[in-house]
């Protein structure tokens, strides 16, 4: 019974990171100075030479180690473990900052102010017309 570890497929890791970042093959190709077909071939390759891997890592904004050690399971664990359910009170967390107001309330407040400003304009224009 063999317990051989399956080698990492660097090309597949590049492809998944690129997709997670919302980047198309054409954009990555332009960033590293190759054709889209070359990027497709790189993503189909199990191994990528170090120089090209460095260029790709820089273009994707990640480290070479992140590409080599990429695991979808880890990504989904991080996403699952960082989601916080705060019940009925919406709290938006970004970094160390907690947003304790409801953004929808702010939109409604802005809308109400805009409506009031328009009413004031109409009232002013009616006064001008009646004054003539």
C-alpha atoms as a PDB file:
ATOM      1  CA  UNK A   1       0.000   0.000   0.000  1.00  0.00           C
ATOM      2  CA  UNK A   2       1.547   3.250  -1.150  1.00  0.00           C
ATOM      3  CA  UNK A   3       1.090   6.541   0.660  1.00  0.00           C
ATOM      4  CA  UNK A   4       2.927   8.622  -1.919  1.00  0.00           C
ATOM      5  CA  UNK A   5       2.084  12.293  -1.702  1.00  0.00           C
ATOM      6  CA  UNK A   6       0.750  13.796  -4.907  1.00  0.00           C
ATOM      7  CA  UNK A   7       3.057  16.626  -6.040  1.00  0.00           C
ATOM      8  CA  UNK A   8       1.664  20.171  -6.101  1.00  0.00           C
ATOM      9  CA  UNK A   9       0.398  21.302  -9.492  1.00  0.00           C
ATOM     10  CA  UNK A  10       1.849  24.830  -9.693  1.00  0.00           C
ATOM     11  CA  UNK A  11      -0.043  25.723 -12.872  1.00  0.00           C
ATOM     12  CA  UNK A  12      -3.385  24.832 -11.304  1.00  0.00           C
ATOM     13  CA  UNK A  13      -2.495  26.907  -8.245  1.00  0.00           C
ATOM     14  CA  UNK A  14      -1.701  29.894 -10.487  1.00  0.00           C
ATOM     15  CA  UNK A  15      -5.008  29.436 -12.268  1.00  0.00           C
ATOM     16  CA  UNK A  16      -7.046  29.319  -9.028  1.00  0.00           C
ATOM     17  CA  UNK A  17      -5.289  32.347  -7.508  1.00  0.00           C
ATOM     18  CA  UNK A  18      -5.797  34.280 -10.743  1.00  0.00           C
ATOM     19  CA  UNK A  19      -9.492  33.354 -10.763  1.00  0.00           C
ATOM     20  CA  UNK A  20      -9.932  34.262  -7.089  1.00  0.00           C
ATOM     21  CA  UNK A  21      -8.414  37.668  -7.826  1.00  0.00           C
ATOM     22  CA  UNK A  22     -10.856  38.140 -10.715  1.00  0.00           C
ATOM     23  CA  UNK A  23      -8.082  38.334 -13.310  1.00  0.00           C
ATOM     24  CA  UNK A  24      -8.399  36.933 -16.817  1.00  0.00           C
ATOM     25  CA  UNK A  25      -5.598  35.067 -18.571  1.00  0.00           C
ATOM     26  CA  UNK A  26      -5.217  37.975 -20.995  1.00  0.00           C
ATOM     27  CA  UNK A  27      -4.572  40.410 -18.138  1.00  0.00           C
ATOM     28  CA  UNK A  28      -1.974  38.132 -16.558  1.00  0.00           C
ATOM     29  CA  UNK A  29      -0.362  37.622 -19.963  1.00  0.00           C
ATOM     30  CA  UNK A  30      -0.040  41.376 -20.484  1.00  0.00           C
ATOM     31  CA  UNK A  31       1.374  41.820 -16.965  1.00  0.00           C
ATOM     32  CA  UNK A  32       4.160  39.299 -17.530  1.00  0.00           C
ATOM     33  CA  UNK A  33       4.746  40.068 -21.221  1.00  0.00           C
ATOM     34  CA  UNK A  34       3.555  36.858 -22.852  1.00  0.00           C
ATOM     35  CA  UNK A  35       0.548  35.724 -24.887  1.00  0.00           C
ATOM     36  CA  UNK A  36      -2.696  34.396 -23.454  1.00  0.00           C
ATOM     37  CA  UNK A  37      -1.850  31.003 -24.962  1.00  0.00           C
ATOM     38  CA  UNK A  38       1.427  30.970 -23.011  1.00  0.00           C
ATOM     39  CA  UNK A  39      -0.462  31.637 -19.770  1.00  0.00           C
ATOM     40  CA  UNK A  40      -2.835  28.805 -20.658  1.00  0.00           C
ATOM     41  CA  UNK A  41       0.148  26.496 -21.186  1.00  0.00           C
ATOM     42  CA  UNK A  42       1.731  27.616 -17.883  1.00  0.00           C
ATOM     43  CA  UNK A  43      -1.516  26.906 -16.026  1.00  0.00           C
ATOM     44  CA  UNK A  44      -1.604  23.431 -17.578  1.00  0.00           C
ATOM     45  CA  UNK A  45       1.975  22.744 -16.444  1.00  0.00           C
ATOM     46  CA  UNK A  46       2.741  20.910 -13.239  1.00  0.00           C
ATOM     47  CA  UNK A  47       5.993  22.836 -12.790  1.00  0.00           C
ATOM     48  CA  UNK A  48       6.962  26.400 -13.708  1.00  0.00           C
ATOM     49  CA  UNK A  49      10.501  27.754 -13.900  1.00  0.00           C
ATOM     50  CA  UNK A  50      11.513  30.054 -11.034  1.00  0.00           C
ATOM     51  CA  UNK A  51      11.983  33.201 -13.132  1.00  0.00           C
ATOM     52  CA  UNK A  52       8.497  32.933 -14.657  1.00  0.00           C
ATOM     53  CA  UNK A  53       7.024  32.010 -11.265  1.00  0.00           C
ATOM     54  CA  UNK A  54       8.516  35.189  -9.741  1.00  0.00           C
ATOM     55  CA  UNK A  55       6.977  37.312 -12.519  1.00  0.00           C
ATOM     56  CA  UNK A  56       3.588  35.654 -12.079  1.00  0.00           C
ATOM     57  CA  UNK A  57       3.682  36.041  -8.291  1.00  0.00           C
ATOM     58  CA  UNK A  58       4.447  39.755  -8.660  1.00  0.00           C
ATOM     59  CA  UNK A  59       1.663  40.215 -11.218  1.00  0.00           C
ATOM     60  CA  UNK A  60      -0.835  38.424  -8.958  1.00  0.00           C
ATOM     61  CA  UNK A  61       0.321  40.307  -5.871  1.00  0.00           C
ATOM     62  CA  UNK A  62       1.225  37.192  -3.913  1.00  0.00           C
ATOM     63  CA  UNK A  63       4.445  35.497  -2.864  1.00  0.00           C
ATOM     64  CA  UNK A  64       6.016  32.556  -4.688  1.00  0.00           C
ATOM     65  CA  UNK A  65       5.461  30.500  -1.533  1.00  0.00           C
ATOM     66  CA  UNK A  66       1.745  31.363  -1.619  1.00  0.00           C
ATOM     67  CA  UNK A  67       1.532  29.948  -5.139  1.00  0.00           C
ATOM     68  CA  UNK A  68       3.510  26.830  -4.266  1.00  0.00           C
ATOM     69  CA  UNK A  69       1.556  26.139  -1.066  1.00  0.00           C
ATOM     70  CA  UNK A  70      -1.899  27.240  -2.265  1.00  0.00           C
ATOM     71  CA  UNK A  71      -4.757  25.083  -1.018  1.00  0.00           C
ATOM     72  CA  UNK A  72      -8.446  25.677  -1.729  1.00  0.00           C
ATOM     73  CA  UNK A  73      -9.299  23.851   1.471  1.00  0.00           C
ATOM     74  CA  UNK A  74      -7.290  26.394   3.480  1.00  0.00           C
ATOM     75  CA  UNK A  75      -8.938  29.320   1.653  1.00  0.00           C
ATOM     76  CA  UNK A  76     -12.420  28.024   2.430  1.00  0.00           C
ATOM     77  CA  UNK A  77     -11.448  27.344   6.061  1.00  0.00           C
ATOM     78  CA  UNK A  78     -10.220  30.921   6.427  1.00  0.00           C
ATOM     79  CA  UNK A  79     -13.422  32.285   4.881  1.00  0.00           C
ATOM     80  CA  UNK A  80     -15.580  30.024   7.043  1.00  0.00           C
ATOM     81  CA  UNK A  81     -13.719  30.855  10.243  1.00  0.00           C
ATOM     82  CA  UNK A  82     -13.677  34.622   9.726  1.00  0.00           C
ATOM     83  CA  UNK A  83     -17.392  35.045   8.993  1.00  0.00           C
ATOM     84  CA  UNK A  84     -19.160  36.391  12.054  1.00  0.00           C
ATOM     85  CA  UNK A  85     -22.916  36.363  12.530  1.00  0.00           C
ATOM     86  CA  UNK A  86     -23.948  39.285  14.691  1.00  0.00           C
ATOM     87  CA  UNK A  87     -27.663  38.617  14.610  1.00  0.00           C
ATOM     88  CA  UNK A  88     -29.972  41.505  13.808  1.00  0.00           C
ATOM     89  CA  UNK A  89     -27.358  44.242  14.299  1.00  0.00           C
ATOM     90  CA  UNK A  90     -25.287  44.635  11.152  1.00  0.00           C
ATOM     91  CA  UNK A  91     -21.630  45.144  11.949  1.00  0.00           C
ATOM     92  CA  UNK A  92     -19.226  45.455   9.067  1.00  0.00           C
ATOM     93  CA  UNK A  93     -15.728  44.422  10.046  1.00  0.00           C
ATOM     94  CA  UNK A  94     -12.709  45.574   8.082  1.00  0.00           C
ATOM     95  CA  UNK A  95      -9.400  44.954   9.758  1.00  0.00           C
ATOM     96  CA  UNK A  96      -9.480  46.295  13.312  1.00  0.00           C
ATOM     97  CA  UNK A  97     -12.396  48.655  12.666  1.00  0.00           C
ATOM     98  CA  UNK A  98     -16.020  47.844  13.408  1.00  0.00           C
ATOM     99  CA  UNK A  99     -18.778  49.720  11.618  1.00  0.00           C
ATOM    100  CA  UNK A 100     -21.758  49.737  13.990  1.00  0.00           C
ATOM    101  CA  UNK A 101     -24.234  51.623  11.801  1.00  0.00           C
ATOM    102  CA  UNK A 102     -26.476  50.269   9.101  1.00  0.00           C
ATOM    103  CA  UNK A 103     -25.303  51.573   5.693  1.00  0.00           C
ATOM    104  CA  UNK A 104     -28.882  51.417   4.430  1.00  0.00           C
ATOM    105  CA  UNK A 105     -29.907  53.956   7.094  1.00  0.00           C
ATOM    106  CA  UNK A 106     -27.250  56.315   5.779  1.00  0.00           C
ATOM    107  CA  UNK A 107     -28.572  55.938   2.219  1.00  0.00           C
ATOM    108  CA  UNK A 108     -32.114  56.708   3.392  1.00  0.00           C
ATOM    109  CA  UNK A 109     -30.853  59.741   5.326  1.00  0.00           C
ATOM    110  CA  UNK A 110     -29.029  61.049   2.252  1.00  0.00           C
ATOM    111  CA  UNK A 111     -32.113  60.472   0.083  1.00  0.00           C
ATOM    112  CA  UNK A 112     -34.303  62.392   2.525  1.00  0.00           C
ATOM    113  CA  UNK A 113     -31.871  65.321   2.515  1.00  0.00           C
ATOM    114  CA  UNK A 114     -31.843  65.374  -1.287  1.00  0.00           C
ATOM    115  CA  UNK A 115     -35.651  65.329  -1.422  1.00  0.00           C
ATOM    116  CA  UNK A 116     -35.795  68.212   1.065  1.00  0.00           C
ATOM    117  CA  UNK A 117     -33.292  70.192  -1.007  1.00  0.00           C
ATOM    118  CA  UNK A 118     -35.451  69.701  -4.105  1.00  0.00           C
ATOM    119  CA  UNK A 119     -38.568  70.824  -2.192  1.00  0.00           C
ATOM    120  CA  UNK A 120     -36.697  73.965  -1.087  1.00  0.00           C
ATOM    121  CA  UNK A 121     -35.713  74.686  -4.703  1.00  0.00           C
ATOM    122  CA  UNK A 122     -39.314  74.293  -5.915  1.00  0.00           C
ATOM    123  CA  UNK A 123     -40.554  76.597  -3.142  1.00  0.00           C
ATOM    124  CA  UNK A 124     -37.948  79.216  -4.051  1.00  0.00           C
ATOM    125  CA  UNK A 125     -38.813  79.063  -7.762  1.00  0.00           C
ATOM    126  CA  UNK A 126     -42.544  79.355  -6.995  1.00  0.00           C
ATOM    127  CA  UNK A 127     -41.834  82.496  -4.943  1.00  0.00           C
ATOM    128  CA  UNK A 128     -39.864  83.958  -7.870  1.00  0.00           C
ATOM    129  CA  UNK A 129     -42.700  83.249 -10.321  1.00  0.00           C
ATOM    130  CA  UNK A 130     -45.379  84.656  -8.032  1.00  0.00           C
ATOM    131  CA  UNK A 131     -43.303  87.757  -7.344  1.00  0.00           C
ATOM    132  CA  UNK A 132     -43.325  88.813 -11.028  1.00  0.00           C
END
